[in-house]
CSV table of C-alpha atoms and ligand atoms in Angstrom, one decimal:
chain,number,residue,atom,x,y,z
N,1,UNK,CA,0.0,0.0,0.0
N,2,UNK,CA,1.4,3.3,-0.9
N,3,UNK,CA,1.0,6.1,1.7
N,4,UNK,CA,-0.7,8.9,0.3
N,5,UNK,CA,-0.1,12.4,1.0
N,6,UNK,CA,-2.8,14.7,2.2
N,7,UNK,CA,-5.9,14.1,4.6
N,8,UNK,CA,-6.9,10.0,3.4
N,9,UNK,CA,-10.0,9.8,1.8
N,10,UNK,CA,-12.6,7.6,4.1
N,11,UNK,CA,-16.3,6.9,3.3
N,12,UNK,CA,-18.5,5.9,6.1
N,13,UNK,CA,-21.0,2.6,5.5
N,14,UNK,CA,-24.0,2.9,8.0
N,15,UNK,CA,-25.0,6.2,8.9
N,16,UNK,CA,-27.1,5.4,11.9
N,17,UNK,CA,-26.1,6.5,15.8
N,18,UNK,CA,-22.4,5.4,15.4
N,19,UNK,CA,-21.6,6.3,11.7
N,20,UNK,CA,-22.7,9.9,12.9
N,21,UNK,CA,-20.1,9.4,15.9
N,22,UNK,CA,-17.8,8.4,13.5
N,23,UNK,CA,-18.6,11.5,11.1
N,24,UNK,CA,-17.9,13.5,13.7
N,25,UNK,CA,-15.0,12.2,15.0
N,26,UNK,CA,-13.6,12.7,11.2
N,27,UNK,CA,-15.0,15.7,11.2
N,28,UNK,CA,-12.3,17.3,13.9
N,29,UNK,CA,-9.5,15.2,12.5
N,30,UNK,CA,-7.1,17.2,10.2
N,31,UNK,CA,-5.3,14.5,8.5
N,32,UNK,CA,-8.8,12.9,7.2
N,33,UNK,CA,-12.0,13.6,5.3
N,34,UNK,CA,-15.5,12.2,4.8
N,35,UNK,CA,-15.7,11.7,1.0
N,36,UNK,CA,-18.9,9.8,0.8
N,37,UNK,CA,-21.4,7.9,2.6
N,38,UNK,CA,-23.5,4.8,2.0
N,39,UNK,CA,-26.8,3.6,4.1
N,40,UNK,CA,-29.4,2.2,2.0
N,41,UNK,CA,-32.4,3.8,4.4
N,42,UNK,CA,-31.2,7.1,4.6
N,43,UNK,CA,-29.7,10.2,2.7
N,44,UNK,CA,-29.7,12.5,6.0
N,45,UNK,CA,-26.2,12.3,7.5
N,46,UNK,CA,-24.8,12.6,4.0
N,47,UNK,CA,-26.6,16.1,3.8
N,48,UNK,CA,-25.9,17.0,6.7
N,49,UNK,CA,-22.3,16.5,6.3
N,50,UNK,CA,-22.2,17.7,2.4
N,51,UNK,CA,-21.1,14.7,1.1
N,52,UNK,CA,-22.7,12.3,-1.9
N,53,UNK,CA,-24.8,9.4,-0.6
N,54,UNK,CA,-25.1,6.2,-2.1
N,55,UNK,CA,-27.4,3.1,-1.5
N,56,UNK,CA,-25.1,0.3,-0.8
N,57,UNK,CA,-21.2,-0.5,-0.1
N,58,UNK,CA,-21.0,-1.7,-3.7
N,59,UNK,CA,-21.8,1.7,-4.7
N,60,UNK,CA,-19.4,3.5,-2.6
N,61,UNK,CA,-16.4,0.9,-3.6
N,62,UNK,CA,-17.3,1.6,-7.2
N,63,UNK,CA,-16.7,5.2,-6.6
N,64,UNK,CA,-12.8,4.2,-6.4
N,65,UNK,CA,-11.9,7.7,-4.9
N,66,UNK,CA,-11.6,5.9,-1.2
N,67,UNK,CA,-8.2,5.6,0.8
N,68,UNK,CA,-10.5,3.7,4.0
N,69,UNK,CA,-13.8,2.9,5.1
N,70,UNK,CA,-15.4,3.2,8.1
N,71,UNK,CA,-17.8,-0.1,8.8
N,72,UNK,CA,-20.8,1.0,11.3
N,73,UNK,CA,-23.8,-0.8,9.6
N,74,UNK,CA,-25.6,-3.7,11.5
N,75,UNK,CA,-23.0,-6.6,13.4
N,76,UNK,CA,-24.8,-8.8,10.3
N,77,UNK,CA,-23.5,-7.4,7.6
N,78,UNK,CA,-20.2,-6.5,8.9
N,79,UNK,CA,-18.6,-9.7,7.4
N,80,UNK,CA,-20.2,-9.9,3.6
N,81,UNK,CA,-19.1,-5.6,3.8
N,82,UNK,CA,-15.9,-6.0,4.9
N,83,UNK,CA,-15.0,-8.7,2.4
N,84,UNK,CA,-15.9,-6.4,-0.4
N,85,UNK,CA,-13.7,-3.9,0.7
N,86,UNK,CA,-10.9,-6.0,0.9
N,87,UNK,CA,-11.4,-7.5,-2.4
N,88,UNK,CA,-11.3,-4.1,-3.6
N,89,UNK,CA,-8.4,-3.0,-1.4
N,90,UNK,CA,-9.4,-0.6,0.8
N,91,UNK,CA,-8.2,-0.7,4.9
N,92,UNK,CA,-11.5,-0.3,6.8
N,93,UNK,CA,-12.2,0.5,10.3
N,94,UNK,CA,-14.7,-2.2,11.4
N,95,UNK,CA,-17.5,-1.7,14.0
N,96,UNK,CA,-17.4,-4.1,16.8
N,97,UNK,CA,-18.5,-7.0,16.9
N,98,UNK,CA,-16.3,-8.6,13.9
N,99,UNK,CA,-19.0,-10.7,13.5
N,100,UNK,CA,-21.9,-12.5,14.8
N,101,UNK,CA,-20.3,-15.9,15.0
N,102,UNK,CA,-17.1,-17.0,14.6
N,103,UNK,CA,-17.2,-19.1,11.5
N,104,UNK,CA,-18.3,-15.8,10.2
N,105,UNK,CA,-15.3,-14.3,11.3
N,106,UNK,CA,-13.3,-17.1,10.1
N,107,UNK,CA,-14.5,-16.2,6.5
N,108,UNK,CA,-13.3,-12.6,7.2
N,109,UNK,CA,-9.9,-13.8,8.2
N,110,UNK,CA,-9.0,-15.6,5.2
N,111,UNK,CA,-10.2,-13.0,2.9
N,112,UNK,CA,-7.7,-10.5,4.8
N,113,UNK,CA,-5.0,-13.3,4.2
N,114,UNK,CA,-6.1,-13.5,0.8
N,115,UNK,CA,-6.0,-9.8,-0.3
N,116,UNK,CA,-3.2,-8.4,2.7
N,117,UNK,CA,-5.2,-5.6,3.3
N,118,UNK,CA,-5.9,-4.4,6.9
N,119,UNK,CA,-9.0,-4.3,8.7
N,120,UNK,CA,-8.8,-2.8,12.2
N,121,UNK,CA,-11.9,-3.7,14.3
N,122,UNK,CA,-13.7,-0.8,16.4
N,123,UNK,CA,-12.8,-2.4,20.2
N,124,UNK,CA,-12.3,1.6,20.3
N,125,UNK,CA,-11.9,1.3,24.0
N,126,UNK,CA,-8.5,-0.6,24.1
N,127,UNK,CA,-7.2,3.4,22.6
N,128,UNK,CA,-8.2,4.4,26.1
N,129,UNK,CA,-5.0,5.5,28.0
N,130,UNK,CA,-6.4,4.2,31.2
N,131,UNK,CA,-6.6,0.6,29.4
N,132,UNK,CA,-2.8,0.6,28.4
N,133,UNK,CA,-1.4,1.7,32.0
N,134,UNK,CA,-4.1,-1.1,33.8
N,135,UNK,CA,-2.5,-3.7,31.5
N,136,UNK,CA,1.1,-2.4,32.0
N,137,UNK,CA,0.6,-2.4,35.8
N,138,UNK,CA,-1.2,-5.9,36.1
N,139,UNK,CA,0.8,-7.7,33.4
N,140,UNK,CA,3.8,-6.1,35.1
N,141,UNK,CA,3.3,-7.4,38.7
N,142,UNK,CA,2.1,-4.8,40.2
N,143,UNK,CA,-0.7,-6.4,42.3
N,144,UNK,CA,1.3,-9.7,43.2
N,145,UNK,CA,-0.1,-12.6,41.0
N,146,UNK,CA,-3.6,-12.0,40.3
N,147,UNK,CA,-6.6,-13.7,41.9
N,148,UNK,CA,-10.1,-11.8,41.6
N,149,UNK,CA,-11.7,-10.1,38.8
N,150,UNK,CA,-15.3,-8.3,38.8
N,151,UNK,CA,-16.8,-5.7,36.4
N,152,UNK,CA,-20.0,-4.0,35.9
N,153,UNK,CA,-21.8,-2.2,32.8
N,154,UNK,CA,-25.5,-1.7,34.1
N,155,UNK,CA,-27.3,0.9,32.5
N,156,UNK,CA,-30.7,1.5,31.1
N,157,UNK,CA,-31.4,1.7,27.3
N,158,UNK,CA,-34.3,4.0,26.4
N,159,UNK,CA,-37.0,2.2,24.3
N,160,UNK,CA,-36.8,4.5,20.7
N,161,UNK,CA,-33.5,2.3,20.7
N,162,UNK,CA,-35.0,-1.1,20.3
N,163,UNK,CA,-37.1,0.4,17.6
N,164,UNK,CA,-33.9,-0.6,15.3
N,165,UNK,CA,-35.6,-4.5,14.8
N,166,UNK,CA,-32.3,-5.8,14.0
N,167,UNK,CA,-30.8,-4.5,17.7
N,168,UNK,CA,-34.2,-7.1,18.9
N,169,UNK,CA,-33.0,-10.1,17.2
N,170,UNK,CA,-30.1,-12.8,17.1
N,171,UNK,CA,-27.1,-11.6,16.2
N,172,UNK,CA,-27.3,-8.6,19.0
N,173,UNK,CA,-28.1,-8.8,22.3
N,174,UNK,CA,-26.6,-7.1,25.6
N,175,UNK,CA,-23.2,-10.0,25.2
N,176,UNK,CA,-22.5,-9.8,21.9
N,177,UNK,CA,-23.2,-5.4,21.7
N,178,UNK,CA,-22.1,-4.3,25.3
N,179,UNK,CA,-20.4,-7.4,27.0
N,180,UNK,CA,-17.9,-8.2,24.1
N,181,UNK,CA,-16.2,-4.8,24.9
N,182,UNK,CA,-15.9,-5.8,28.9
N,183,UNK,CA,-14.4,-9.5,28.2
N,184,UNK,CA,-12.4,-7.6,25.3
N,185,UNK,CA,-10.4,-5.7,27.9
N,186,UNK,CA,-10.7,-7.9,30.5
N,187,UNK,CA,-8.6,-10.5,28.5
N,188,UNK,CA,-6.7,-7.5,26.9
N,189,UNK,CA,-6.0,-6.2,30.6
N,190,UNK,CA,-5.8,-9.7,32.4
N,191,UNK,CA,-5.1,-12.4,30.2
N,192,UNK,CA,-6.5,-15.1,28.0
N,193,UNK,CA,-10.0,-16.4,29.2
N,194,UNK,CA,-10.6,-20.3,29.1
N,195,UNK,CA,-14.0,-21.3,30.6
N,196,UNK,CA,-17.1,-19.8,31.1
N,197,UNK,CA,-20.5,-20.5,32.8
N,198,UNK,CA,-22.9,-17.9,32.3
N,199,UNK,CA,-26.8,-17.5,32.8
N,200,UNK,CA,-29.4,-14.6,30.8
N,201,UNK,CA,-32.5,-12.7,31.1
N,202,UNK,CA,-35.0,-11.5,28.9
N,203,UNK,CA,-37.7,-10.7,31.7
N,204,UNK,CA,-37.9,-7.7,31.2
N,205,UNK,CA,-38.4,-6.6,27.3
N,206,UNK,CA,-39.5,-10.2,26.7
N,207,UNK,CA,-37.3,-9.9,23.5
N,208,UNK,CA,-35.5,-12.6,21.4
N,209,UNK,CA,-32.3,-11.9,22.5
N,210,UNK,CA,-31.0,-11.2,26.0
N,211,UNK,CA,-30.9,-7.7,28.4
N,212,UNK,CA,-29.3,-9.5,31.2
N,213,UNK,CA,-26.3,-11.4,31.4
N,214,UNK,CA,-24.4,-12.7,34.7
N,215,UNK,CA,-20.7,-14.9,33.3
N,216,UNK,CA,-18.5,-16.3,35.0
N,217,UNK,CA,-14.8,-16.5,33.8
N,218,UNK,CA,-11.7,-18.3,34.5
N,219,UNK,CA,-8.3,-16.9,33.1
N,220,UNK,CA,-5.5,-18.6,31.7
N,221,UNK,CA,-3.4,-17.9,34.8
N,222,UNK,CA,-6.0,-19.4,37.6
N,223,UNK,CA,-7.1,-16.7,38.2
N,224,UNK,CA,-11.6,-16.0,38.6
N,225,UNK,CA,-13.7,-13.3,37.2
N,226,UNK,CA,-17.5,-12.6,37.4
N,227,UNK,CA,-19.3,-9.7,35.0
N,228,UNK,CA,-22.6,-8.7,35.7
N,229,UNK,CA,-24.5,-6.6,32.8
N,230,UNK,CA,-27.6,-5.4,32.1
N,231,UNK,CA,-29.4,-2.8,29.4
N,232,UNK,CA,-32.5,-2.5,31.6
N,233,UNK,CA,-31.7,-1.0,34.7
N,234,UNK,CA,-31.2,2.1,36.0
N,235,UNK,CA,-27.4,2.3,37.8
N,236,UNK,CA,-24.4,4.2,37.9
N,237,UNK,CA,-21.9,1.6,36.9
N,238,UNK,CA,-20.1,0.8,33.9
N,239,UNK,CA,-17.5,2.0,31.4
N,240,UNK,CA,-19.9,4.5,30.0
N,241,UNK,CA,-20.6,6.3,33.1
N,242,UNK,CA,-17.1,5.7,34.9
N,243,UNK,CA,-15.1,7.0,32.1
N,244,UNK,CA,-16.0,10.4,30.5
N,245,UNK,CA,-15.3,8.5,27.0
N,246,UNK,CA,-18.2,9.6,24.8
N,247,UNK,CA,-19.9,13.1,25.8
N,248,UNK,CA,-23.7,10.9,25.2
N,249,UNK,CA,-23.0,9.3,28.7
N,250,UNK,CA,-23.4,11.5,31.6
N,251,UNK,CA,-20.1,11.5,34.2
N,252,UNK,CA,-20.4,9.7,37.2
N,253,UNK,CA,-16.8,10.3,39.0
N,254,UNK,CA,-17.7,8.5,41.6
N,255,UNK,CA,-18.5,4.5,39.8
N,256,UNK,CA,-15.7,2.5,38.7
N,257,UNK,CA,-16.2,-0.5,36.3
N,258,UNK,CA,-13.7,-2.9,37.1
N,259,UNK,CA,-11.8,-4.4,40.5
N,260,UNK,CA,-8.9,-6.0,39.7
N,261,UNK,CA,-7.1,-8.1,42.7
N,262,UNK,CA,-4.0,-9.7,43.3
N,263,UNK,CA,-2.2,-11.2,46.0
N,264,UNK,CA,-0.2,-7.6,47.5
N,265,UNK,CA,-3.0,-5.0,46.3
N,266,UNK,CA,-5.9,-4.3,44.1
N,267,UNK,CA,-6.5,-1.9,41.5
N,268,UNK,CA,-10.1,-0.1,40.4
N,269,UNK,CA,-10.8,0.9,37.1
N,270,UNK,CA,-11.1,3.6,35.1
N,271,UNK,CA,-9.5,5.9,38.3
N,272,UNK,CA,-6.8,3.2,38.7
N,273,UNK,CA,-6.4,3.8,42.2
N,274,UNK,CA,-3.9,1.3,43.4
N,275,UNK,CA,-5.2,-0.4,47.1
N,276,UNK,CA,-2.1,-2.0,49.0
N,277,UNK,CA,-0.7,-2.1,52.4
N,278,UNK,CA,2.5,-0.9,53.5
N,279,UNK,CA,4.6,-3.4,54.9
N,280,UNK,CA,3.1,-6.5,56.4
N,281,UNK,CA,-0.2,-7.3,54.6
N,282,UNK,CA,-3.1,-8.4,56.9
N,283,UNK,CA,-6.9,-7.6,56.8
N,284,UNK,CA,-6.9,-5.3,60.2
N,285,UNK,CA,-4.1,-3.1,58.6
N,286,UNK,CA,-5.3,-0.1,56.9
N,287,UNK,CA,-4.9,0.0,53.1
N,288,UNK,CA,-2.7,3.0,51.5
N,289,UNK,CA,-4.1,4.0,48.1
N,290,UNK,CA,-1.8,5.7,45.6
N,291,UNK,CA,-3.1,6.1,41.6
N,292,UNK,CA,-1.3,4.4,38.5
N,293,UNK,CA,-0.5,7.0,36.2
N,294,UNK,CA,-1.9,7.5,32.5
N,295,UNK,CA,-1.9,9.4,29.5
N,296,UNK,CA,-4.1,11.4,28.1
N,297,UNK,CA,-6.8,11.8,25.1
N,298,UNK,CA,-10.1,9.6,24.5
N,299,UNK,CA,-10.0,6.7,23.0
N,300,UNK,CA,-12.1,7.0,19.6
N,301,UNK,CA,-9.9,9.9,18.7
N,302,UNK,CA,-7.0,7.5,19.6
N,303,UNK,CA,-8.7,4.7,17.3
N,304,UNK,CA,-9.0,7.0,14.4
N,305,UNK,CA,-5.6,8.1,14.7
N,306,UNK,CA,-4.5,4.7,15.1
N,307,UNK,CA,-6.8,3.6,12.1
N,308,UNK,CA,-5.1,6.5,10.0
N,309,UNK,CA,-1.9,4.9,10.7
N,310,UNK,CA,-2.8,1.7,9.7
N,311,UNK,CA,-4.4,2.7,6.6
N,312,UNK,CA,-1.1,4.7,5.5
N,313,UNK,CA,0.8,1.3,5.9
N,314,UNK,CA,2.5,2.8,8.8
N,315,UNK,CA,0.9,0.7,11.6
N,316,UNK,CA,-0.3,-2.7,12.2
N,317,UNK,CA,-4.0,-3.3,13.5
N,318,UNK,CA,-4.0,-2.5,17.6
N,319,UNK,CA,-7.3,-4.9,17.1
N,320,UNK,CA,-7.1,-7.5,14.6
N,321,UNK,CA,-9.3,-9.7,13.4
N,322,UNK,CA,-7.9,-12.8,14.8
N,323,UNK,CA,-7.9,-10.8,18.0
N,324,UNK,CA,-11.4,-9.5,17.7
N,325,UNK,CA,-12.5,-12.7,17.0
N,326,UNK,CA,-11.2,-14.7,20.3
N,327,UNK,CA,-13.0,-12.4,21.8
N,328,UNK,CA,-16.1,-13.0,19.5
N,329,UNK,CA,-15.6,-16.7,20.5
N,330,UNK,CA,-15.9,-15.6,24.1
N,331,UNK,CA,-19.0,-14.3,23.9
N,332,UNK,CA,-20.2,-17.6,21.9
N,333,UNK,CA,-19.4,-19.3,24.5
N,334,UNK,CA,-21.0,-17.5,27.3
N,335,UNK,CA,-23.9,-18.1,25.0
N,336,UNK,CA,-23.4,-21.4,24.9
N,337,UNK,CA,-22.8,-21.7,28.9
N,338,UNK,CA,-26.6,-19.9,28.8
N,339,UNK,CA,-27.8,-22.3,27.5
N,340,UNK,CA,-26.2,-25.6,28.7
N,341,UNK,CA,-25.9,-24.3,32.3
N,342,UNK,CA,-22.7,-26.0,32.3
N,343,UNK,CA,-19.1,-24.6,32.1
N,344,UNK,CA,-17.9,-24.1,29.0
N,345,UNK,CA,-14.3,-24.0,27.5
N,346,UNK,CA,-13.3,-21.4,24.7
N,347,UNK,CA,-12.5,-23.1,21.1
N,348,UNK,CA,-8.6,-22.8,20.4
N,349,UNK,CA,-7.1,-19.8,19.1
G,401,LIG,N1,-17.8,1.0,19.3
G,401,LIG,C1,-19.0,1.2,20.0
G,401,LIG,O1,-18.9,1.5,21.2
G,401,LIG,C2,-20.3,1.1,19.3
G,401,LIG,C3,-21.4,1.8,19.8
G,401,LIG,C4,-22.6,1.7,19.1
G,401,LIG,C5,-22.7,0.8,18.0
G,401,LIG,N2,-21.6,0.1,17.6
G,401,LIG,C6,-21.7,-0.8,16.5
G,401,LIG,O2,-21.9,0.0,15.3
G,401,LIG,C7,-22.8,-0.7,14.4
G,401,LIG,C8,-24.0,0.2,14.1
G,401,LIG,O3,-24.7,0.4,15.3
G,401,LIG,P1,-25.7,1.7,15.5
G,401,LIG,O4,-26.0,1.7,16.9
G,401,LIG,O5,-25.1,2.9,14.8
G,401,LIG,O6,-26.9,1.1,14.6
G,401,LIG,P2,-28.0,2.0,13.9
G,401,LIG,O7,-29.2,1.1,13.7
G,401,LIG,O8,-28.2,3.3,14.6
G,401,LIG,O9,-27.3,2.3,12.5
G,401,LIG,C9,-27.1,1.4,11.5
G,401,LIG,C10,-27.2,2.1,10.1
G,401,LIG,O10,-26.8,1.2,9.1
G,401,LIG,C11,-27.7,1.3,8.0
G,401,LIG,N3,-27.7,0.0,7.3
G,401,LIG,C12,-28.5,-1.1,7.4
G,401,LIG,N4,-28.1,-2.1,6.6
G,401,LIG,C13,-27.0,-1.6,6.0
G,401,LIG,C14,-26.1,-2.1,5.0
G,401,LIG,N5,-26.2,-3.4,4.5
G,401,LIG,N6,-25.1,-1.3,4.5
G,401,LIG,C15,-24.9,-0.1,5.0
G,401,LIG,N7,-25.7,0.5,5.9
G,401,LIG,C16,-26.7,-0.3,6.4
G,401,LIG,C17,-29.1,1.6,8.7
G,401,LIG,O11,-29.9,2.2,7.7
G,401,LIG,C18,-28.6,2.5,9.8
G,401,LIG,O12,-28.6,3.9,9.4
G,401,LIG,C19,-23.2,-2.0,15.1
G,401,LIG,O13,-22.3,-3.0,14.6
G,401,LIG,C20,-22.9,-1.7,16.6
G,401,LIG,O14,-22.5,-2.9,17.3
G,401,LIG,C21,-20.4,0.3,18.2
């Protein structure tokens, strides 16, 4: 791939909630610019942003004016879109989840082998800077070996968003559209996950797919995590809230999303404040608390900059598609564990 000079050329495919995200996110990026935009329902972001519209993906490939693509349609037509990009050579940013199963993603990885073109998939919260110094400081030690994990995302979806009838249906559902981007970083953060058990909910909405999911996982290293989600409820807790990430959300400074334990101290997450004793290590002693350092920036201007990079030739994918999709095969298998009630392993790599 030659690296152009100049702002790269991207189109955007989808132009519902998160293609306008993305648009905008473009929008205040100097070394890019929307070209085009393709959504086969709707003309209106593409106006609003002064750019042609076209109907389909094919449409906006056969333009051949594109450096990148940004993939936000629905998770089932991420795979058959992002194939047709490839085939025609263009790097595209791909909306999490990679796909909806991993055989699916399977068929996505050997069309990247096939054409050597990259496709970076949207985990955009592994661009967060409180993600890189949490891995750094577990991986590195810093909490002795590590023992206990538990995260929360609960949060309450308002109804107008269900209108969408493919976010009702299989193929999304609170694990594979909120819960893959928790066991993302939790294996990103912590290490591989191997088994799960896992039960779900549709009480509430009485939809086909679930609103509440509580999973159980075991890592690699021995050590045991729990996650606890829900797109029903009305809490403080979760990425969204805890981190200040994306302006929709409303702050909560005061809710983390993840504990992280280990054997000399513990960490919380996003604030990273860092619980340990000083000298001998008991339960009466009091705990000191000092805070891991990290960088700045959010992390969707950090994926687009990243994703610039990557479609210059300059960078490899932060989030591959083989990555993406161990995580994918996580979430199958908490899907599976749903079902069987049994623990479940995760596939090989
Ligand atoms: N990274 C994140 O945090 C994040 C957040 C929200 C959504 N997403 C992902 O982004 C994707 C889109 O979600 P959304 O909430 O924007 O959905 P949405 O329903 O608001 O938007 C989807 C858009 O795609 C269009 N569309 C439908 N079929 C299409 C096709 N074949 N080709 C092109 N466009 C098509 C629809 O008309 C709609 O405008 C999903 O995969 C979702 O999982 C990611």
């Amino acid at each position: 791939m030659s690296p152009r000079n100049g702002p790269l050329r991207i189109g955007i495919i989808g132009a519902g909630r998160m293609g306008a995200q993305h648009a905008g996110f473009l929008d205040r990026e100097q070394d890019a610019r929307l070209v085009a935009v393709a959504d086969p329902y709707s003309s209106a972001m593409a106006e609003r942003c002064g750019v042609p519209h076209v109907r389909s993906h094919q449409e906006l490939l056969a333009r051949g004016d594109m450096d990148a693509v940004i993939i936000a349609s629905p998770n089932q037509a991420h795979v058959t879109t992002a194939v047709d990009c490839l085939a025609a050579g263009v790097p595209a940013l791909l909306e999490k989840p990679v796909a909806t199963s991993r055989a699916e993603a399977d068929v996505l990885l050997a069309a990247e082998r096939e054409h050597g073109v990259p496709v970076l998939v949207g985990h955009h919260r592994r661009h967060h800077p409180a993600v890189a110094a949490a891995r750094d400081f577990v991986r590195g030690g810093g909490l002795g070996r590590l023992v206990a994990v538990n995260g929360l995302w609960l949060t309450k979806k308002d109804d107008a968003y269900f209108d969408q009838e493919w976010r009702r249906s299989k193929g999304a559902g609170v694990m594979l559209i909120n819960l893959v981007h928790d066991l993302d970083l939790l294996r990103h953060i912590c290490g591989e996950i191997t088994t799960v058990q896992a039960r779900t909910s549709n009480a509430v909405r009485g939809h086909e797919v679930e609103e509440t999911a509580s999973v159980i996982v075991g890592f690699e290293s021995g050590a045991l995590g729990s996650f606890l989600i829900s797109d029903t409820v009305v809490a403080p807790w979760g990425w969204d809230q805890a981190t200040e990430d994306d302006p929709s959300f409303p702050y909560r400074p005061d809710g983390s999303c993840y504990s992280i334990a280990g054997t000399t101290g513990s960490l919380s997450f996003p604030q990273l404040a860092h619980y340990h004793h000083e000298g001998t290590s008991d339960w009466t002693r009091p705990l000191s608390t000092r805070f891991v350092p990290k960088g700045t920036g959010d992390s969707y201007t950090n994926q687009l900059r990243h994703f610039l990079a990557v479609a210059r030739g300059e960078a490899e994918p932060a989030v591959s598609v083989a990555d993406a999709a161990r995580t994918l095969a996580l979430i199958e298998t908490a899907q599976r564990a749903a079902e069987s009630g049994a623990t479940e392993t995760v596939g090989p790599r």
